[in-house]
PDB file of C-alpha atoms in Angstrom:
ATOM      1  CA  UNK A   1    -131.766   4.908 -16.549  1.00  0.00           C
ATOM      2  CA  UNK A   2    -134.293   3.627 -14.192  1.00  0.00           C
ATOM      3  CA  UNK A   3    -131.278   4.004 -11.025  1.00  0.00           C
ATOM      4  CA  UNK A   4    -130.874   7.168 -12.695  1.00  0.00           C
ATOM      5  CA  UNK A   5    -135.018   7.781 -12.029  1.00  0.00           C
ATOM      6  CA  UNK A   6    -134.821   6.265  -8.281  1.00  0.00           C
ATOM      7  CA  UNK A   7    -132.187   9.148  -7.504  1.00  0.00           C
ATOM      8  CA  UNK A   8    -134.401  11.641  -8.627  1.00  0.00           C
ATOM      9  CA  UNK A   9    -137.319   9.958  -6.529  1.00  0.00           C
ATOM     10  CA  UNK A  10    -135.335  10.401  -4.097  1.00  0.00           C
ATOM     11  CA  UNK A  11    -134.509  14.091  -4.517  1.00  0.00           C
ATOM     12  CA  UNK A  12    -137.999  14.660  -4.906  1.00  0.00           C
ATOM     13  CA  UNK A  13    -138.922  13.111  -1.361  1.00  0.00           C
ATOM     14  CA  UNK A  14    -136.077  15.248   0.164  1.00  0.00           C
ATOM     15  CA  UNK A  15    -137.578  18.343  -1.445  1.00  0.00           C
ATOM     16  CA  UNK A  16    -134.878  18.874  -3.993  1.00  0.00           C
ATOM     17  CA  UNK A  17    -135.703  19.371  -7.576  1.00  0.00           C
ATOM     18  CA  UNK A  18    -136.384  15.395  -9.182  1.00  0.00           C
ATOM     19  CA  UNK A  19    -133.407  14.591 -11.506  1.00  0.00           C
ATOM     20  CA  UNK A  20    -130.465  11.847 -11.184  1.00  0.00           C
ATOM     21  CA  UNK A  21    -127.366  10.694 -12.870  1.00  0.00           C
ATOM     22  CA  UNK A  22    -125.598   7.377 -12.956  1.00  0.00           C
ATOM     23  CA  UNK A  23    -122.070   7.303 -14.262  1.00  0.00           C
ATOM     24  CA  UNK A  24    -121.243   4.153 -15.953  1.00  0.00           C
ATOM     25  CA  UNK A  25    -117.514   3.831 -17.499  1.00  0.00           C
ATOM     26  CA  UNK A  26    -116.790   0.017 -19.282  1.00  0.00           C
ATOM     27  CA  UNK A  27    -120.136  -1.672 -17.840  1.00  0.00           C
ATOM     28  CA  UNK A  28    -119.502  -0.816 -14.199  1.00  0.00           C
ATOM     29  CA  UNK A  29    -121.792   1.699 -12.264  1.00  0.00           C
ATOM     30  CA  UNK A  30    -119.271   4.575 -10.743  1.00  0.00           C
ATOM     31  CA  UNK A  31    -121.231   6.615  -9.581  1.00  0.00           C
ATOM     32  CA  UNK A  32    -124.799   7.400  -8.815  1.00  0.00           C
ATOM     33  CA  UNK A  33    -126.436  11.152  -7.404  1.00  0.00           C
ATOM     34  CA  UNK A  34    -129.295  13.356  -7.585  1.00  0.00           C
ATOM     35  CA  UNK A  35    -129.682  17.020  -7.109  1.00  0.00           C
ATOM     36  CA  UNK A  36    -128.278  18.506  -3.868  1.00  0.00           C
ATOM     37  CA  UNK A  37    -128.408  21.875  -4.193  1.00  0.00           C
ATOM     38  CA  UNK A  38    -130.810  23.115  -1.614  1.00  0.00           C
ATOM     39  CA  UNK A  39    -129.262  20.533   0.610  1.00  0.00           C
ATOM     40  CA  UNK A  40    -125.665  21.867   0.384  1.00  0.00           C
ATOM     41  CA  UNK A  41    -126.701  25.332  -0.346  1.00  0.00           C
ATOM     42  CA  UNK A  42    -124.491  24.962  -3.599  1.00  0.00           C
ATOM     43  CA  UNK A  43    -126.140  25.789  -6.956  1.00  0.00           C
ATOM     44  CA  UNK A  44    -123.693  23.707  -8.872  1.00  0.00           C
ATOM     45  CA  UNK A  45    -124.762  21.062  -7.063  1.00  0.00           C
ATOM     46  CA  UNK A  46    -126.493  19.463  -9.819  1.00  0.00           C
ATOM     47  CA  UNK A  47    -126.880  15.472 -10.377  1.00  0.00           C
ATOM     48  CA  UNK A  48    -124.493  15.412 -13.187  1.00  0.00           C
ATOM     49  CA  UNK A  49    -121.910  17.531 -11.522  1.00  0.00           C
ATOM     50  CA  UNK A  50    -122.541  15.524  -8.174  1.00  0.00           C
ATOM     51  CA  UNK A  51    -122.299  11.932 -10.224  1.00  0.00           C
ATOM     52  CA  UNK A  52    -119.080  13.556 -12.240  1.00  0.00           C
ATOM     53  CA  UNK A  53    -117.055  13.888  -8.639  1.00  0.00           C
ATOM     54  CA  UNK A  54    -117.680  10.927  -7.487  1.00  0.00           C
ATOM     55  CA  UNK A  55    -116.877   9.182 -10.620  1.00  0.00           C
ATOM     56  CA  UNK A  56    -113.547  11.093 -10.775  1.00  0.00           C
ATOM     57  CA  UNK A  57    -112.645  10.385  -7.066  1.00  0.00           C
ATOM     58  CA  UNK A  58    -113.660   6.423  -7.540  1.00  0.00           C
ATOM     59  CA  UNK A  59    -111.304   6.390 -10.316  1.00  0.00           C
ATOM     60  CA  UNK A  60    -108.621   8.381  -9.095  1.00  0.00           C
ATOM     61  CA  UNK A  61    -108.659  10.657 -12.770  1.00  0.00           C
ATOM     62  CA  UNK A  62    -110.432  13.793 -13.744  1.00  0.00           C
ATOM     63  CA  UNK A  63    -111.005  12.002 -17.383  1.00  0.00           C
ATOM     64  CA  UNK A  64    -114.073   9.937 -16.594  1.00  0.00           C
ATOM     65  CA  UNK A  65    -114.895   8.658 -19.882  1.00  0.00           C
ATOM     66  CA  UNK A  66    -117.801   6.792 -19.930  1.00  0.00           C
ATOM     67  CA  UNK A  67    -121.855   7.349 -20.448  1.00  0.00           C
ATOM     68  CA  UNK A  68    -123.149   9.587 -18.062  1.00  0.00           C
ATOM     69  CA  UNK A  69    -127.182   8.710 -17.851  1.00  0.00           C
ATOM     70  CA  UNK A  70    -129.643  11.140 -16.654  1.00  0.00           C
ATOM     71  CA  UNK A  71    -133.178  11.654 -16.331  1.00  0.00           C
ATOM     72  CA  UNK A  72    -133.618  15.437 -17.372  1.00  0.00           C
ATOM     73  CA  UNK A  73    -131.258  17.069 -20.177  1.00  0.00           C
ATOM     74  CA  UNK A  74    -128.706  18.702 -18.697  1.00  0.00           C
ATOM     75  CA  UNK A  75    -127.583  22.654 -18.650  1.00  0.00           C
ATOM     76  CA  UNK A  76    -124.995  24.534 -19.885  1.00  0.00           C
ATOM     77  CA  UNK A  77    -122.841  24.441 -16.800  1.00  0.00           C
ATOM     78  CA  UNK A  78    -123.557  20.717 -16.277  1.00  0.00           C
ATOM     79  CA  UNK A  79    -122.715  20.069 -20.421  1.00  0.00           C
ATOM     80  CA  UNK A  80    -119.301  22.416 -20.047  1.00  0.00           C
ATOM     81  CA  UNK A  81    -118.741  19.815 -17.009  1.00  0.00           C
ATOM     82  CA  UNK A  82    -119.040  16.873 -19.136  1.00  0.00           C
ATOM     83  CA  UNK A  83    -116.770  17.868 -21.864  1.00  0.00           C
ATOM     84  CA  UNK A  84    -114.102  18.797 -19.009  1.00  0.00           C
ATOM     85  CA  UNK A  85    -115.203  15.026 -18.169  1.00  0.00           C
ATOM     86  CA  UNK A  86    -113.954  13.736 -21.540  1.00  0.00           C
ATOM     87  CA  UNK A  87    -117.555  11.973 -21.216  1.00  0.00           C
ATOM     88  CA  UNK A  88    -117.748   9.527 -24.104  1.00  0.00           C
ATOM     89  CA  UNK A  89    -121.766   9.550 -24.295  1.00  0.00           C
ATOM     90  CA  UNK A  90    -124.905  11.315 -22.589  1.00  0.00           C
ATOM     91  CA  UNK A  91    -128.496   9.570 -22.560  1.00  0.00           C
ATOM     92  CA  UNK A  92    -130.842  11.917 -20.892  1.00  0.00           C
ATOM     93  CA  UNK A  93    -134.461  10.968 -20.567  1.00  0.00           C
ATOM     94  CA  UNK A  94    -136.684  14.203 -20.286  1.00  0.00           C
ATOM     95  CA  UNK A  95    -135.930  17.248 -22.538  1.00  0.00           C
ATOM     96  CA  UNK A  96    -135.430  20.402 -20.969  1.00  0.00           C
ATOM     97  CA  UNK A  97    -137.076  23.096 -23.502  1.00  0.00           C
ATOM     98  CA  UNK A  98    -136.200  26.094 -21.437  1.00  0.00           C
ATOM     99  CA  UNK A  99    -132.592  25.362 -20.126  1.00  0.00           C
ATOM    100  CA  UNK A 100    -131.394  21.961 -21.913  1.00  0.00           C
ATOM    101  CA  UNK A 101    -128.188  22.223 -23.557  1.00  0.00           C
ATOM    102  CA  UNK A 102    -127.530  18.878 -25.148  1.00  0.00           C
ATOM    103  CA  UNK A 103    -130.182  19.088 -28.105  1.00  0.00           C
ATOM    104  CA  UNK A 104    -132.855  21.924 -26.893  1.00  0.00           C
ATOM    105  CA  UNK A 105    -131.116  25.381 -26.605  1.00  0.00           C
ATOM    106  CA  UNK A 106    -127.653  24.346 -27.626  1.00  0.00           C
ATOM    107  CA  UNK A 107    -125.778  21.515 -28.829  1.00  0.00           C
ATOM    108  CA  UNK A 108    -122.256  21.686 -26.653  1.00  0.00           C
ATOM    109  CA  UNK A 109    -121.525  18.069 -27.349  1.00  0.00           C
ATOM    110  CA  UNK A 110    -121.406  18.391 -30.829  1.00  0.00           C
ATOM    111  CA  UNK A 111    -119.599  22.231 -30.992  1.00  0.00           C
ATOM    112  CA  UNK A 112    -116.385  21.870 -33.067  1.00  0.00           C
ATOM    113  CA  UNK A 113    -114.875  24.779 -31.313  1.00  0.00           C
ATOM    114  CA  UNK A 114    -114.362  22.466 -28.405  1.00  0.00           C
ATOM    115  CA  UNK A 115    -110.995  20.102 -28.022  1.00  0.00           C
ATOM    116  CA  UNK A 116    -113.756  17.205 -26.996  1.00  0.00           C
ATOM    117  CA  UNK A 117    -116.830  16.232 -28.455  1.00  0.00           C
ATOM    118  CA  UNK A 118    -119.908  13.421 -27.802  1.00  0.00           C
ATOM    119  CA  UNK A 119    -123.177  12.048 -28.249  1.00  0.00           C
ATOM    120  CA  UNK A 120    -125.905  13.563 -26.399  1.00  0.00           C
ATOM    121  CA  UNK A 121    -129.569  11.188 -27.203  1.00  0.00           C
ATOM    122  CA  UNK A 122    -132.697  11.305 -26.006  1.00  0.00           C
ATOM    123  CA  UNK A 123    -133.175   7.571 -24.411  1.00  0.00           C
ATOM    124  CA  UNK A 124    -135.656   5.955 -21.677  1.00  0.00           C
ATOM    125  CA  UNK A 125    -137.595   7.076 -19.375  1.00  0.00           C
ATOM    126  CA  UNK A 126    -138.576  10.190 -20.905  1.00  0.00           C
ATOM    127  CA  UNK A 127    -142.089  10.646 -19.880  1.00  0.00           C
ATOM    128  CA  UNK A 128    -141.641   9.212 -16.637  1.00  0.00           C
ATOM    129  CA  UNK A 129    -138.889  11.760 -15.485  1.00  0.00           C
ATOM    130  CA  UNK A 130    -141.163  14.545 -17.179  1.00  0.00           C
ATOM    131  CA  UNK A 131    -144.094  13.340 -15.353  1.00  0.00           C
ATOM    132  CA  UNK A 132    -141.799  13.249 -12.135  1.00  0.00           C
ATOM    133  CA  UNK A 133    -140.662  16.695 -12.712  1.00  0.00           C
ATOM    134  CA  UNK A 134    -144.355  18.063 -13.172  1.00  0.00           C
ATOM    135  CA  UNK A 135    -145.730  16.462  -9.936  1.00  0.00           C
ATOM    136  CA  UNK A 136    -142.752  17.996  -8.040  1.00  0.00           C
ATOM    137  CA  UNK A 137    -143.537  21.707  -9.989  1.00  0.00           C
ATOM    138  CA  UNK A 138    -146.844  21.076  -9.353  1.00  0.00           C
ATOM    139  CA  UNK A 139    -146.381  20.568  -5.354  1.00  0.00           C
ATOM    140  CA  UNK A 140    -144.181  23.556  -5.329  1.00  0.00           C
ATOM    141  CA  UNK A 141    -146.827  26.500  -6.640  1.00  0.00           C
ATOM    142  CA  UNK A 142    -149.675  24.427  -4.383  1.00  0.00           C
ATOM    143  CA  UNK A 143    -147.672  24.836  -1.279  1.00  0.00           C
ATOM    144  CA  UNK A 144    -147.481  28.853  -2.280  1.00  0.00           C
ATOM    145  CA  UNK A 145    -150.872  29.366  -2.999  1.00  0.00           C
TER     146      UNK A 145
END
């Protein structure tokens, strides 16, 4: 988790909203990202969805498998990705109340509708990726003011 928090230091200094992802599959790093969205002018150009590609491209196979770790919970469109992912586990650090869908709004890994399910836990980290988000919130609505 804590390369997971220097990506989304990173993002943060680049002016992109704070979060990261590290994709680890049998005790080897993949793949590591943070948000790029304003950078590539591409809304699904979240951490997890960023981390995911590269994963898939390191390993030559759309089936990542593995534990994706990342420092804010991630949303519906990022949790649909990590089903397609076959993702084996998600550790997030920071709940997101308004838009999480791993344990706050909805619970995709668990939904027996789907043909792939995993566990989605709160781990590490938690109140420093918060903390990391509020600053960067924070320095957004001071810079409009």
């Amino acid at each position: 988790m804590r390369v997971a928090l220097a990506e989304a230091q990173a993002a943060a200094a680049e002016g992109e909203v704070p979060v990261g992802a590290v994709v680890v599959v049998d005790g080897d790093l993949v793949a590591r990202a943070s948000n790029r969205t304003i950078r590539d002018c591409d809304p699904t150009a979240h951490a997890e969805i960023v981390a995911l590609r590269s994963a898939a491209l390191r390993l030559r196979n759309h089936r990542v498998g593995g534990v994706l770790y990342v420092t804010l919970e991630p949303c519906l469109m990022c949790m649909g990705a990590l089903v397609q992912a076959r993702i084996r586990r998600l550790v997030f650090a920071a709940r997101d109340t308004k838009a999480g869908a791993a344990v706050s709004l909805y619970r995709v890994g668990e939904d027996v509708r789907l043909n792939h399910r995993f566990d989605a836990v709160a781990g590490p980290c938690g109140d420093e990726s918060a903390e990391l988000l509020r600053d960067f919130f924070r320095g957004r609505r001071a810079d409009t003011v």
